[in-house]
């Protein structure tokens, strides 16, 4: 059990101010009165870090795992995972871990048994690289240059392709669902449909054919009816750069049994103007309540002009992202039903957010939780040369994440200029990859599951954080690195944490097999593990598909 070092009186700090001219709510941090630091009462044994730069090997045929313990009889379905798996092709290597070619992994649960398989995503990027036996398609952190042996015309075409780039379809970040179909996704305009059983690669889908977005998040939200919501960035579309919220409806009765892509029925809910035409904000996720969408426009930006000239200047596209700590973070609140942005404009200090935790409505307020940073160290941490250095030195001092809760008043007439309102809690906690019981998405939650990150890209612990008691439980084992924990609720469960947490666990010992970990969602004690008799590899995100699920 990890305990906090101090307590909050009510969980919120009254730090609110408003500008009478623009109704701009400014959420400031009062760290002296709201900071909580979570520390461990014991010293953990030093574990080895796996070699995350090693190419994976696929095993596309199902393999029955060796189960130790007892898997709950109600756990029936498939856990899908996605993440980079190939980091070198021929004599060329990727520079950033997120650039690696996608490896899809599945763990299928049936009657107390577990079946494992993994397969590389056969994207156009994968096929082109393998055919050339070198990296020929650029990724965000790795610029691919023409083979020196190629002629001038080939090199000129390569240059033009990078000036007006057709982005990669190496979808190595997450698995998402639109309609009844499952897709591997990253953050470009391309997603790849996959077979969730065999993991075979199917259709290549271009968002641009259905909705004008050049980029889209890999973390859509789903409502109770099976509709999916996502955000994308439209760059200089009709002279405007904007953030587009779109809805992919659930499969209707008339479309059941048809093979048309779910995106053909996409609806644009609203567009939020970007505060800069050629420097849109980078974002990885957003929040959703029953009635509202929360979108954070942070001062972590893509410089489009620099990206257009990156190839010529010999730099990667990631170097064209800039953080402006002197600028505020804008918080946009969109009504899901009307598609209109709230008249109140909210802002807070500069921060970098990759993952929203959850959001909900409470007594005339919208409350949302995020994992936030004070700089962009997290992305820098995953450059492969740094990962090797950190593995050798047991890490370095990177920016630590904090768990932040924002409370936004919905009605400005209740708050005259002199009145303060509840705004934020700030908890210094090394938690990332947050997951909740998704049945509580958009509702008030108590528990958050995530990975403890300390000084390196390697995660040694998986944790359960109680937002009410401010306490944390964790699981760890020497020389093992757990992946993102996915909570699966027990059918008709009695409480929010009644279920299990699933995590693919990487063995740090070279060539040694990993296992699939099953933890009790309430006690956080190990229930079972399933050894797969092969190496498992660090991944990013994924989802659980209940057996017989059609929404």
Short mmCIF file of C-alpha atoms in Angstrom, two decimals:
data_model
loop_
_atom_site.label_atom_id
_atom_site.label_comp_id
_atom_site.label_asym_id
_atom_site.label_seq_id
_atom_site.Cartn_x
_atom_site.Cartn_y
_atom_site.Cartn_z
CA UNK A 1 0.00 0.00 0.00
CA UNK A 2 1.34 3.43 -0.93
CA UNK A 3 0.15 6.23 1.32
CA UNK A 4 -0.09 9.96 0.72
CA UNK A 5 2.01 12.40 2.73
CA UNK A 6 -0.75 14.96 3.25
CA UNK A 7 -4.49 15.36 2.95
CA UNK A 8 -6.93 17.66 1.17
CA UNK A 9 -9.80 19.09 3.16
CA UNK A 10 -12.43 18.82 0.45
CA UNK A 11 -10.53 17.94 -2.68
CA UNK A 12 -10.94 21.34 -4.34
CA UNK A 13 -9.15 24.67 -4.10
CA UNK A 14 -11.13 27.95 -4.49
CA UNK A 15 -9.03 29.79 -7.07
CA UNK A 16 -11.34 31.41 -9.57
CA UNK A 17 -11.30 34.72 -11.41
CA UNK A 18 -13.19 36.09 -14.39
CA UNK A 19 -12.71 38.80 -16.97
CA UNK A 20 -15.91 40.87 -17.24
CA UNK A 21 -15.35 41.60 -20.92
CA UNK A 22 -14.92 38.06 -22.19
CA UNK A 23 -16.28 35.85 -19.39
CA UNK A 24 -12.91 34.08 -19.37
CA UNK A 25 -12.57 31.70 -16.45
CA UNK A 26 -8.96 31.38 -15.44
CA UNK A 27 -8.11 28.23 -13.45
CA UNK A 28 -4.90 28.94 -11.56
CA UNK A 29 -2.85 26.53 -9.47
CA UNK A 30 -2.43 27.22 -5.77
CA UNK A 31 0.09 24.49 -5.21
CA UNK A 32 0.96 25.36 -1.63
CA UNK A 33 -2.56 24.50 -0.53
CA UNK A 34 -3.47 21.70 -2.91
CA UNK A 35 -0.34 19.72 -3.70
CA UNK A 36 -0.30 16.08 -2.67
CA UNK A 37 2.72 13.86 -3.09
CA UNK A 38 2.37 10.11 -3.23
CA UNK A 39 5.43 8.24 -2.01
CA UNK A 40 6.26 4.62 -1.36
CA UNK A 41 7.16 3.61 2.21
CA UNK A 42 9.71 1.06 1.05
CA UNK A 43 12.60 0.87 -1.35
CA UNK A 44 11.90 -1.29 -4.36
CA UNK A 45 14.45 -3.71 -5.74
CA UNK A 46 16.24 -2.50 -8.85
CA UNK A 47 14.87 -4.31 -11.91
CA UNK A 48 16.35 -4.78 -15.33
CA UNK A 49 14.90 -2.76 -18.19
CA UNK A 50 13.86 -4.77 -21.27
CA UNK A 51 15.49 -4.04 -24.61
CA UNK A 52 12.66 -2.08 -26.19
CA UNK A 53 14.63 -1.61 -29.44
CA UNK A 54 14.59 -5.31 -30.28
CA UNK A 55 12.44 -6.43 -33.21
CA UNK A 56 9.50 -8.59 -32.21
CA UNK A 57 8.58 -11.94 -33.71
CA UNK A 58 5.00 -12.61 -34.68
CA UNK A 59 3.03 -15.75 -33.81
CA UNK A 60 -0.17 -15.56 -35.86
CA UNK A 61 -1.48 -19.01 -34.94
CA UNK A 62 -3.37 -19.33 -31.63
CA UNK A 63 -1.35 -20.71 -28.72
CA UNK A 64 -2.94 -22.04 -25.53
CA UNK A 65 -1.34 -20.37 -22.53
CA UNK A 66 -0.38 -22.08 -19.28
CA UNK A 67 -2.70 -20.64 -16.64
CA UNK A 68 -1.59 -20.38 -13.01
CA UNK A 69 -4.38 -19.51 -10.62
CA UNK A 70 -8.07 -19.31 -11.41
CA UNK A 71 -9.54 -17.08 -14.10
CA UNK A 72 -13.11 -15.99 -13.25
CA UNK A 73 -15.69 -17.99 -15.18
CA UNK A 74 -17.49 -14.79 -16.22
CA UNK A 75 -14.40 -13.45 -18.04
CA UNK A 76 -15.21 -14.32 -21.66
CA UNK A 77 -13.81 -12.25 -24.53
CA UNK A 78 -10.65 -10.91 -26.13
CA UNK A 79 -8.10 -8.35 -25.01
CA UNK A 80 -6.58 -6.62 -28.06
CA UNK A 81 -3.28 -4.74 -27.75
CA UNK A 82 -1.36 -2.55 -30.19
CA UNK A 83 2.12 -1.08 -30.15
CA UNK A 84 5.40 -0.80 -32.05
CA UNK A 85 7.11 -4.10 -32.84
CA UNK A 86 9.77 -3.53 -35.54
CA UNK A 87 12.48 -0.91 -35.03
CA UNK A 88 14.97 -1.76 -37.76
CA UNK A 89 14.55 -2.75 -41.41
CA UNK A 90 17.68 -3.82 -43.23
CA UNK A 91 20.44 -1.36 -42.32
CA UNK A 92 18.03 1.41 -41.31
CA UNK A 93 16.61 2.05 -37.86
CA UNK A 94 13.80 4.13 -36.42
CA UNK A 95 14.86 6.95 -34.13
CA UNK A 96 11.75 7.01 -31.93
CA UNK A 97 9.97 4.12 -30.21
CA UNK A 98 6.51 5.29 -31.29
CA UNK A 99 7.64 5.05 -34.94
CA UNK A 100 8.10 1.27 -34.88
CA UNK A 101 5.92 -0.87 -37.13
CA UNK A 102 2.68 -2.01 -35.52
CA UNK A 103 2.40 -5.37 -33.75
CA UNK A 104 -1.13 -6.53 -32.88
CA UNK A 105 -1.57 -8.92 -29.93
CA UNK A 106 -4.61 -10.73 -28.60
CA UNK A 107 -5.46 -12.71 -25.47
CA UNK A 108 -8.74 -14.62 -25.75
CA UNK A 109 -10.49 -15.82 -22.60
CA UNK A 110 -12.87 -18.74 -22.80
CA UNK A 111 -13.99 -21.03 -19.97
CA UNK A 112 -10.97 -20.33 -17.80
CA UNK A 113 -8.44 -20.76 -20.61
CA UNK A 114 -6.36 -18.15 -22.44
CA UNK A 115 -5.24 -18.20 -26.09
CA UNK A 116 -2.50 -15.87 -27.35
CA UNK A 117 -1.49 -14.74 -30.81
CA UNK A 118 0.33 -11.77 -32.36
CA UNK A 119 0.71 -10.51 -35.90
CA UNK A 120 2.31 -7.52 -37.61
CA UNK A 121 -0.09 -5.03 -39.14
CA UNK A 122 0.34 -5.39 -42.92
CA UNK A 123 0.01 -1.69 -43.61
CA UNK A 124 1.15 -0.07 -46.85
CA UNK A 125 4.03 1.30 -44.79
CA UNK A 126 5.02 -2.18 -43.62
CA UNK A 127 4.81 -3.60 -47.14
CA UNK A 128 6.83 -0.76 -48.69
CA UNK A 129 9.55 -1.00 -46.06
CA UNK A 130 9.83 -4.77 -46.37
CA UNK A 131 9.90 -4.66 -50.17
CA UNK A 132 12.76 -2.13 -50.10
CA UNK A 133 14.48 -3.78 -47.11
CA UNK A 134 14.88 -0.31 -45.60
CA UNK A 135 12.68 2.35 -44.01
CA UNK A 136 11.16 4.29 -46.91
CA UNK A 137 8.09 5.81 -45.22
CA UNK A 138 8.67 8.64 -42.75
CA UNK A 139 7.19 8.61 -39.27
CA UNK A 140 6.80 11.46 -36.79
CA UNK A 141 10.19 10.94 -35.16
CA UNK A 142 12.07 9.38 -38.09
CA UNK A 143 12.57 10.98 -41.51
CA UNK A 144 13.11 8.45 -44.29
CA UNK A 145 15.51 9.55 -46.99
CA UNK A 146 15.87 8.16 -50.49
CA UNK A 147 18.32 5.35 -51.07
CA UNK A 148 21.60 7.03 -52.14
CA UNK A 149 21.77 4.67 -55.11
CA UNK A 150 18.50 5.99 -56.56
CA UNK A 151 18.48 8.48 -59.43
CA UNK A 152 17.69 12.20 -59.29
CA UNK A 153 14.05 11.84 -60.39
CA UNK A 154 13.32 9.35 -57.61
CA UNK A 155 14.94 11.67 -55.07
CA UNK A 156 12.95 14.65 -56.39
CA UNK A 157 9.68 12.72 -56.02
CA UNK A 158 10.66 11.77 -52.47
CA UNK A 159 11.30 15.43 -51.67
CA UNK A 160 7.91 16.53 -53.06
CA UNK A 161 6.13 13.77 -51.12
CA UNK A 162 7.57 15.19 -47.90
CA UNK A 163 6.73 18.80 -48.75
CA UNK A 164 3.04 17.83 -49.09
CA UNK A 165 3.17 14.55 -47.14
CA UNK A 166 0.85 11.62 -47.46
CA UNK A 167 1.10 10.37 -43.90
CA UNK A 168 1.92 6.86 -42.79
CA UNK A 169 -0.72 4.18 -42.23
CA UNK A 170 1.48 2.49 -39.63
CA UNK A 171 -1.30 2.50 -37.05
CA UNK A 172 0.60 1.47 -33.92
CA UNK A 173 -1.12 3.34 -31.08
CA UNK A 174 -4.52 1.85 -30.27
CA UNK A 175 -7.49 -0.29 -31.32
CA UNK A 176 -10.79 1.55 -31.81
CA UNK A 177 -14.31 0.58 -32.80
CA UNK A 178 -16.54 2.28 -35.36
CA UNK A 179 -19.88 0.60 -35.91
CA UNK A 180 -19.21 -3.13 -35.67
CA UNK A 181 -15.70 -2.85 -37.09
CA UNK A 182 -12.34 -2.66 -35.33
CA UNK A 183 -9.44 -0.54 -36.52
CA UNK A 184 -5.78 -0.11 -35.70
CA UNK A 185 -5.07 3.59 -35.36
CA UNK A 186 -2.39 6.15 -34.70
CA UNK A 187 -3.08 9.88 -35.17
CA UNK A 188 -2.89 10.37 -38.93
CA UNK A 189 -5.79 10.44 -41.39
CA UNK A 190 -5.42 6.69 -41.98
CA UNK A 191 -6.83 3.80 -39.95
CA UNK A 192 -6.62 0.09 -40.81
CA UNK A 193 -9.53 -2.28 -40.36
CA UNK A 194 -8.50 -5.55 -38.72
CA UNK A 195 -10.04 -8.92 -38.00
CA UNK A 196 -10.24 -8.99 -34.17
CA UNK A 197 -10.00 -12.80 -34.14
CA UNK A 198 -7.21 -13.59 -36.62
CA UNK A 199 -5.56 -10.12 -36.42
CA UNK A 200 -5.36 -10.05 -40.21
CA UNK A 201 -5.11 -6.62 -41.84
CA UNK A 202 -8.08 -5.59 -43.95
CA UNK A 203 -9.22 -2.27 -45.48
CA UNK A 204 -7.23 0.94 -45.44
CA UNK A 205 -9.59 3.78 -44.52
CA UNK A 206 -8.86 7.46 -45.12
CA UNK A 207 -10.75 9.84 -42.79
CA UNK A 208 -10.41 12.54 -45.46
CA UNK A 209 -12.90 10.72 -47.69
CA UNK A 210 -15.61 11.12 -45.06
CA UNK A 211 -14.70 14.10 -42.87
CA UNK A 212 -12.09 16.81 -43.57
CA UNK A 213 -9.48 15.99 -40.89
CA UNK A 214 -5.74 15.60 -41.50
CA UNK A 215 -5.16 14.21 -38.02
CA UNK A 216 -7.42 12.43 -35.51
CA UNK A 217 -7.02 11.13 -31.97
CA UNK A 218 -6.55 7.46 -31.17
CA UNK A 219 -8.88 7.79 -28.15
CA UNK A 220 -12.50 8.16 -29.28
CA UNK A 221 -15.35 7.99 -26.77
CA UNK A 222 -18.43 5.77 -26.93
CA UNK A 223 -21.90 6.44 -25.58
CA UNK A 224 -24.41 3.91 -24.24
CA UNK A 225 -25.99 3.49 -27.70
CA UNK A 226 -22.70 2.55 -29.35
CA UNK A 227 -22.09 5.87 -31.11
CA UNK A 228 -18.44 6.90 -31.29
CA UNK A 229 -17.16 10.47 -30.94
CA UNK A 230 -13.74 11.68 -32.00
CA UNK A 231 -11.77 14.87 -32.64
CA UNK A 232 -9.64 15.66 -35.67
CA UNK A 233 -7.68 18.65 -36.94
CA UNK A 234 -8.54 20.25 -40.27
CA UNK A 235 -5.44 22.15 -41.44
CA UNK A 236 -6.06 25.27 -43.55
CA UNK A 237 -9.31 23.80 -44.86
CA UNK A 238 -11.02 26.60 -46.84
CA UNK A 239 -8.54 29.02 -45.35
CA UNK A 240 -9.26 27.99 -41.75
CA UNK A 241 -7.60 25.62 -39.34
CA UNK A 242 -10.06 24.09 -36.92
CA UNK A 243 -10.69 21.19 -34.59
CA UNK A 244 -13.58 19.04 -35.80
CA UNK A 245 -15.71 16.96 -33.46
CA UNK A 246 -17.39 14.14 -35.37
CA UNK A 247 -19.77 11.35 -34.50
CA UNK A 248 -19.74 7.87 -36.04
CA UNK A 249 -23.25 6.45 -35.44
CA UNK A 250 -23.86 2.93 -34.22
CA UNK A 251 -24.89 0.47 -36.90
CA UNK A 252 -28.56 0.96 -37.70
CA UNK A 253 -31.01 -1.86 -38.27
CA UNK A 254 -31.06 -1.20 -42.02
CA UNK A 255 -27.25 -1.39 -42.23
CA UNK A 256 -26.80 -4.58 -40.22
CA UNK A 257 -25.21 -7.28 -42.33
CA UNK A 258 -23.87 -4.79 -44.87
CA UNK A 259 -20.13 -4.31 -45.43
CA UNK A 260 -20.18 -0.55 -45.92
CA UNK A 261 -17.74 1.33 -43.66
CA UNK A 262 -19.30 2.87 -40.58
CA UNK A 263 -17.66 6.20 -41.47
CA UNK A 264 -20.00 6.63 -44.42
CA UNK A 265 -22.62 7.86 -41.93
CA UNK A 266 -20.28 10.20 -40.06
CA UNK A 267 -21.76 13.42 -38.70
CA UNK A 268 -19.86 16.61 -37.91
CA UNK A 269 -21.03 17.76 -34.47
CA UNK A 270 -19.13 21.04 -34.39
CA UNK A 271 -15.91 22.82 -35.33
CA UNK A 272 -13.74 24.75 -32.89
CA UNK A 273 -11.58 27.46 -34.50
CA UNK A 274 -7.85 27.13 -33.91
CA UNK A 275 -6.23 30.18 -32.34
CA UNK A 276 -3.43 29.97 -34.92
CA UNK A 277 -3.88 29.20 -38.63
CA UNK A 278 -0.59 27.34 -39.12
CA UNK A 279 0.14 26.22 -35.57
CA UNK A 280 -2.66 23.95 -34.37
CA UNK A 281 -2.48 22.39 -30.94
CA UNK A 282 -1.36 18.80 -30.53
CA UNK A 283 -3.79 16.64 -28.56
CA UNK A 284 -4.02 12.91 -27.89
CA UNK A 285 -7.41 12.60 -26.17
CA UNK A 286 -10.42 14.56 -24.92
CA UNK A 287 -13.17 14.24 -22.30
CA UNK A 288 -16.88 13.50 -22.50
CA UNK A 289 -19.80 13.74 -20.07
CA UNK A 290 -23.47 12.99 -20.63
CA UNK A 291 -24.04 16.44 -22.13
CA UNK A 292 -20.64 17.94 -22.91
CA UNK A 293 -17.36 17.40 -24.72
CA UNK A 294 -14.18 18.82 -23.14
CA UNK A 295 -11.40 19.75 -25.55
CA UNK A 296 -8.06 21.14 -24.36
CA UNK A 297 -6.24 23.46 -26.76
CA UNK A 298 -2.80 23.41 -25.18
CA UNK A 299 0.28 25.47 -26.11
CA UNK A 300 2.00 22.35 -27.47
CA UNK A 301 1.76 22.99 -31.20
CA UNK A 302 2.48 21.64 -34.65
CA UNK A 303 4.29 24.20 -36.81
CA UNK A 304 2.89 23.39 -40.25
CA UNK A 305 5.37 25.53 -42.21
CA UNK A 306 8.32 23.93 -40.47
CA UNK A 307 6.85 20.47 -41.10
CA UNK A 308 6.61 21.28 -44.82
CA UNK A 309 10.34 22.07 -44.94
CA UNK A 310 11.55 19.44 -42.47
CA UNK A 311 12.79 17.00 -45.12
CA UNK A 312 14.80 19.70 -46.87
CA UNK A 313 16.29 20.82 -43.55
CA UNK A 314 17.26 17.29 -42.55
CA UNK A 315 15.09 17.08 -39.42
CA UNK A 316 12.12 14.96 -38.42
CA UNK A 317 8.54 16.18 -38.11
CA UNK A 318 8.56 15.84 -34.32
CA UNK A 319 11.19 18.59 -34.14
CA UNK A 320 8.56 20.91 -35.65
CA UNK A 321 6.40 20.62 -32.54
CA UNK A 322 6.95 23.44 -30.10
CA UNK A 323 5.83 24.14 -26.56
CA UNK A 324 5.04 27.73 -25.59
CA UNK A 325 5.00 27.78 -21.77
CA UNK A 326 4.27 31.50 -21.75
CA UNK A 327 0.83 30.88 -23.29
CA UNK A 328 -2.35 29.77 -21.54
CA UNK A 329 -4.16 26.52 -22.12
CA UNK A 330 -7.67 27.02 -23.50
CA UNK A 331 -10.46 24.70 -22.40
CA UNK A 332 -13.36 24.37 -24.83
CA UNK A 333 -16.72 23.06 -23.64
CA UNK A 334 -19.08 21.81 -26.38
CA UNK A 335 -22.74 20.89 -25.90
CA UNK A 336 -23.16 17.39 -27.36
CA UNK A 337 -26.79 17.96 -28.29
CA UNK A 338 -26.60 21.41 -29.90
CA UNK A 339 -23.01 21.23 -31.14
CA UNK A 340 -22.42 24.74 -29.82
CA UNK A 341 -19.46 25.83 -27.74
CA UNK A 342 -20.24 27.28 -24.31
CA UNK A 343 -20.34 31.08 -24.14
CA UNK A 344 -17.99 30.92 -21.15
CA UNK A 345 -14.35 30.70 -22.19
CA UNK A 346 -12.12 28.80 -19.80
CA UNK A 347 -8.36 28.84 -19.51
CA UNK A 348 -5.59 27.67 -17.24
CA UNK A 349 -1.82 27.92 -17.17
CA UNK A 350 0.38 26.21 -19.71
CA UNK A 351 0.52 22.43 -19.49
CA UNK A 352 0.92 19.36 -21.68
CA UNK A 353 -1.81 16.70 -21.54
CA UNK A 354 -1.75 13.39 -23.35
CA UNK A 355 -4.41 11.46 -21.46
CA UNK A 356 -7.77 12.47 -20.07
CA UNK A 357 -8.93 10.26 -17.22
CA UNK A 358 -12.67 10.95 -17.06
CA UNK A 359 -15.22 13.75 -16.89
CA UNK A 360 -18.61 14.16 -15.26
CA UNK A 361 -21.25 16.74 -14.30
CA UNK A 362 -21.85 17.73 -10.69
CA UNK A 363 -24.21 20.42 -9.37
CA UNK A 364 -23.89 22.90 -12.21
CA UNK A 365 -20.24 22.14 -12.93
CA UNK A 366 -18.32 20.03 -15.42
CA UNK A 367 -15.50 18.19 -13.68
CA UNK A 368 -12.68 16.59 -15.63
CA UNK A 369 -9.46 14.82 -14.65
CA UNK A 370 -6.25 14.69 -16.69
CA UNK A 371 -2.66 13.55 -16.38
CA UNK A 372 -0.61 16.69 -17.01
CA UNK A 373 3.03 17.71 -17.44
CA UNK A 374 4.91 20.98 -17.27
CA UNK A 375 6.94 20.25 -20.41
CA UNK A 376 7.30 17.80 -23.33
CA UNK A 377 9.78 15.45 -21.67
CA UNK A 378 7.48 12.46 -22.05
CA UNK A 379 7.83 12.36 -25.85
CA UNK A 380 11.58 12.97 -25.64
CA UNK A 381 11.90 10.05 -23.25
CA UNK A 382 10.97 7.59 -26.01
CA UNK A 383 13.78 8.35 -28.44
CA UNK A 384 15.52 4.99 -28.76
CA UNK A 385 18.97 6.30 -27.95
CA UNK A 386 17.61 7.79 -24.73
CA UNK A 387 15.80 4.58 -23.86
CA UNK A 388 19.11 2.71 -24.14
CA UNK A 389 20.90 5.29 -22.00
CA UNK A 390 18.16 5.21 -19.37
CA UNK A 391 18.26 1.40 -19.27
CA UNK A 392 22.00 1.55 -18.57
CA UNK A 393 21.79 4.32 -15.96
CA UNK A 394 18.48 3.44 -14.25
CA UNK A 395 16.86 6.54 -15.70
CA UNK A 396 17.26 10.30 -15.52
CA UNK A 397 15.28 13.19 -14.07
CA UNK A 398 12.34 13.70 -16.39
CA UNK A 399 9.29 15.85 -15.75
CA UNK A 400 6.88 14.05 -13.46
CA UNK A 401 3.18 13.75 -14.30
CA UNK A 402 0.50 15.16 -12.03
CA UNK A 403 -3.13 14.20 -11.61
CA UNK A 404 -5.18 17.38 -12.05
CA UNK A 405 -8.90 17.90 -11.59
CA UNK A 406 -10.59 20.93 -13.12
CA UNK A 407 -14.05 22.12 -12.11
CA UNK A 408 -15.80 24.38 -14.62
CA UNK A 409 -18.91 26.37 -13.64
CA UNK A 410 -21.60 26.07 -16.30
CA UNK A 411 -23.54 29.25 -15.54
CA UNK A 412 -21.71 32.57 -15.50
CA UNK A 413 -24.58 34.49 -13.89
CA UNK A 414 -23.97 32.62 -10.64
CA UNK A 415 -20.44 33.97 -10.41
CA UNK A 416 -20.03 37.76 -10.26
CA UNK A 417 -16.50 39.02 -10.76
CA UNK A 418 -15.68 39.07 -7.08
CA UNK A 419 -16.76 35.49 -6.40
CA UNK A 420 -14.33 32.61 -6.33
CA UNK A 421 -15.27 29.11 -7.43
CA UNK A 422 -13.79 25.65 -7.04
CA UNK A 423 -11.23 25.06 -9.74
CA UNK A 424 -8.63 22.33 -9.37
CA UNK A 425 -6.82 19.72 -7.31
CA UNK A 426 -3.21 18.94 -8.00
CA UNK A 427 -1.74 15.57 -7.03
CA UNK A 428 1.91 14.80 -7.71
CA UNK A 429 1.69 11.15 -8.68
CA UNK A 430 3.81 9.20 -11.18
CA UNK A 431 0.75 7.71 -12.89
CA UNK A 432 0.25 7.33 -16.64
CA UNK A 433 -1.91 5.35 -19.08
CA UNK A 434 -5.01 5.95 -16.90
CA UNK A 435 -8.00 3.66 -17.30
CA UNK A 436 -11.33 3.50 -15.48
CA UNK A 437 -14.31 1.21 -15.42
CA UNK A 438 -15.71 2.54 -18.73
CA UNK A 439 -19.25 1.96 -17.49
CA UNK A 440 -18.48 5.06 -15.40
CA UNK A 441 -17.24 7.12 -18.32
CA UNK A 442 -19.03 10.47 -18.12
CA UNK A 443 -20.08 9.70 -14.54
CA UNK A 444 -18.44 10.43 -11.22
CA UNK A 445 -15.73 7.84 -10.65
CA UNK A 446 -13.68 6.85 -7.63
CA UNK A 447 -11.00 4.51 -9.00
CA UNK A 448 -8.31 4.94 -11.65
CA UNK A 449 -5.95 2.23 -12.89
CA UNK A 450 -2.59 3.09 -14.43
CA UNK A 451 1.14 2.51 -14.63
CA UNK A 452 3.76 4.04 -12.36
CA UNK A 453 6.42 5.81 -14.45
CA UNK A 454 9.69 6.81 -12.84
CA UNK A 455 12.64 8.30 -14.71
CA UNK A 456 12.35 6.08 -17.80
CA UNK A 457 9.96 4.74 -20.41
CA UNK A 458 9.89 1.42 -18.57
CA UNK A 459 7.00 0.84 -16.16
CA UNK A 460 7.71 -1.39 -13.18
CA UNK A 461 4.35 -1.12 -11.42
CA UNK A 462 0.67 -1.14 -12.19
CA UNK A 463 -1.52 0.75 -9.72
CA UNK A 464 -5.04 1.42 -8.49
CA UNK A 465 -5.61 5.00 -7.32
CA UNK A 466 -8.54 5.94 -5.08
CA UNK A 467 -9.52 9.55 -5.84
CA UNK A 468 -11.54 9.86 -2.63
CA UNK A 469 -9.12 8.47 -0.02
CA UNK A 470 -6.05 9.56 -2.04
CA UNK A 471 -4.46 6.15 -1.48
CA UNK A 472 -2.94 3.73 -3.94
CA UNK A 473 -2.49 -0.03 -4.27
CA UNK A 474 0.07 -1.50 -6.63
CA UNK A 475 1.37 -4.73 -8.16
CA UNK A 476 4.97 -5.31 -9.12
CA UNK A 477 7.45 -8.15 -9.60
CA UNK A 478 11.20 -7.86 -10.04
CA UNK A 479 12.34 -7.89 -13.68
CA UNK A 480 8.81 -7.65 -15.07
CA UNK A 481 7.25 -4.62 -16.76
CA UNK A 482 3.43 -4.47 -16.86
CA UNK A 483 1.66 -2.74 -19.73
CA UNK A 484 -1.43 -0.55 -19.53
CA UNK A 485 -4.01 -2.09 -17.21
CA UNK A 486 -7.46 -2.59 -18.76
CA UNK A 487 -10.37 -2.85 -16.34
CA UNK A 488 -13.07 -5.38 -17.28
CA UNK A 489 -16.24 -5.11 -15.16
CA UNK A 490 -17.97 -8.20 -13.88
CA UNK A 491 -21.44 -8.51 -15.42
CA UNK A 492 -23.98 -7.09 -12.99
CA UNK A 493 -21.14 -6.09 -10.67
CA UNK A 494 -21.93 -4.76 -7.20
CA UNK A 495 -19.47 -1.85 -7.19
CA UNK A 496 -17.38 0.36 -9.48
CA UNK A 497 -14.28 -1.77 -8.91
CA UNK A 498 -16.04 -5.16 -9.13
CA UNK A 499 -14.11 -6.77 -11.97
CA UNK A 500 -10.57 -7.56 -13.04
CA UNK A 501 -7.61 -5.63 -14.41
CA UNK A 502 -5.73 -7.22 -17.32
CA UNK A 503 -2.12 -6.40 -18.18
CA UNK A 504 0.36 -7.90 -20.61
CA UNK A 505 3.61 -8.28 -18.63
CA UNK A 506 7.01 -8.12 -20.34
CA UNK A 507 9.91 -10.19 -18.98
CA UNK A 508 13.07 -8.09 -18.70
CA UNK A 509 15.28 -11.16 -18.98
CA UNK A 510 16.27 -11.53 -22.66
CA UNK A 511 14.46 -14.33 -24.47
CA UNK A 512 12.27 -15.21 -21.49
CA UNK A 513 8.49 -15.51 -21.81
CA UNK A 514 6.04 -12.98 -20.43
CA UNK A 515 2.54 -13.51 -19.16
CA UNK A 516 -0.94 -12.04 -19.06
CA UNK A 517 -1.73 -10.81 -15.55
CA UNK A 518 -5.22 -10.91 -14.01
CA UNK A 519 -5.76 -8.74 -10.91
CA UNK A 520 -8.83 -8.46 -8.70
CA UNK A 521 -10.22 -4.98 -9.34
CA UNK A 522 -11.16 -4.45 -5.68
CA UNK A 523 -8.25 -5.90 -3.69
CA UNK A 524 -5.69 -5.52 -6.50
CA UNK A 525 -4.33 -8.94 -5.61
CA UNK A 526 -3.27 -11.38 -8.29
CA UNK A 527 -6.00 -13.78 -9.36
CA UNK A 528 -4.19 -15.57 -12.17
CA UNK A 529 -1.46 -15.32 -14.76
CA UNK A 530 -1.25 -16.97 -18.17
CA UNK A 531 2.23 -17.82 -19.47
CA UNK A 532 2.36 -17.66 -23.26
CA UNK A 533 5.69 -19.47 -23.86
CA UNK A 534 7.05 -16.63 -25.96
CA UNK A 535 8.35 -13.13 -25.45
CA UNK A 536 5.82 -10.36 -25.01
CA UNK A 537 6.62 -6.83 -26.10
CA UNK A 538 5.95 -3.39 -24.71
CA UNK A 539 2.75 -2.01 -26.23
CA UNK A 540 0.72 1.18 -26.01
CA UNK A 541 -3.06 0.86 -25.85
CA UNK A 542 -5.89 -1.56 -26.50
CA UNK A 543 -9.40 -2.66 -25.56
CA UNK A 544 -11.39 -5.64 -24.33
CA UNK A 545 -14.12 -7.13 -26.52
CA UNK A 546 -16.68 -9.09 -24.45
CA UNK A 547 -17.77 -12.37 -26.01
CA UNK A 548 -20.86 -11.80 -28.13
CA UNK A 549 -20.43 -8.02 -28.05
CA UNK A 550 -22.09 -6.13 -30.89
CA UNK A 551 -21.81 -2.58 -29.56
#
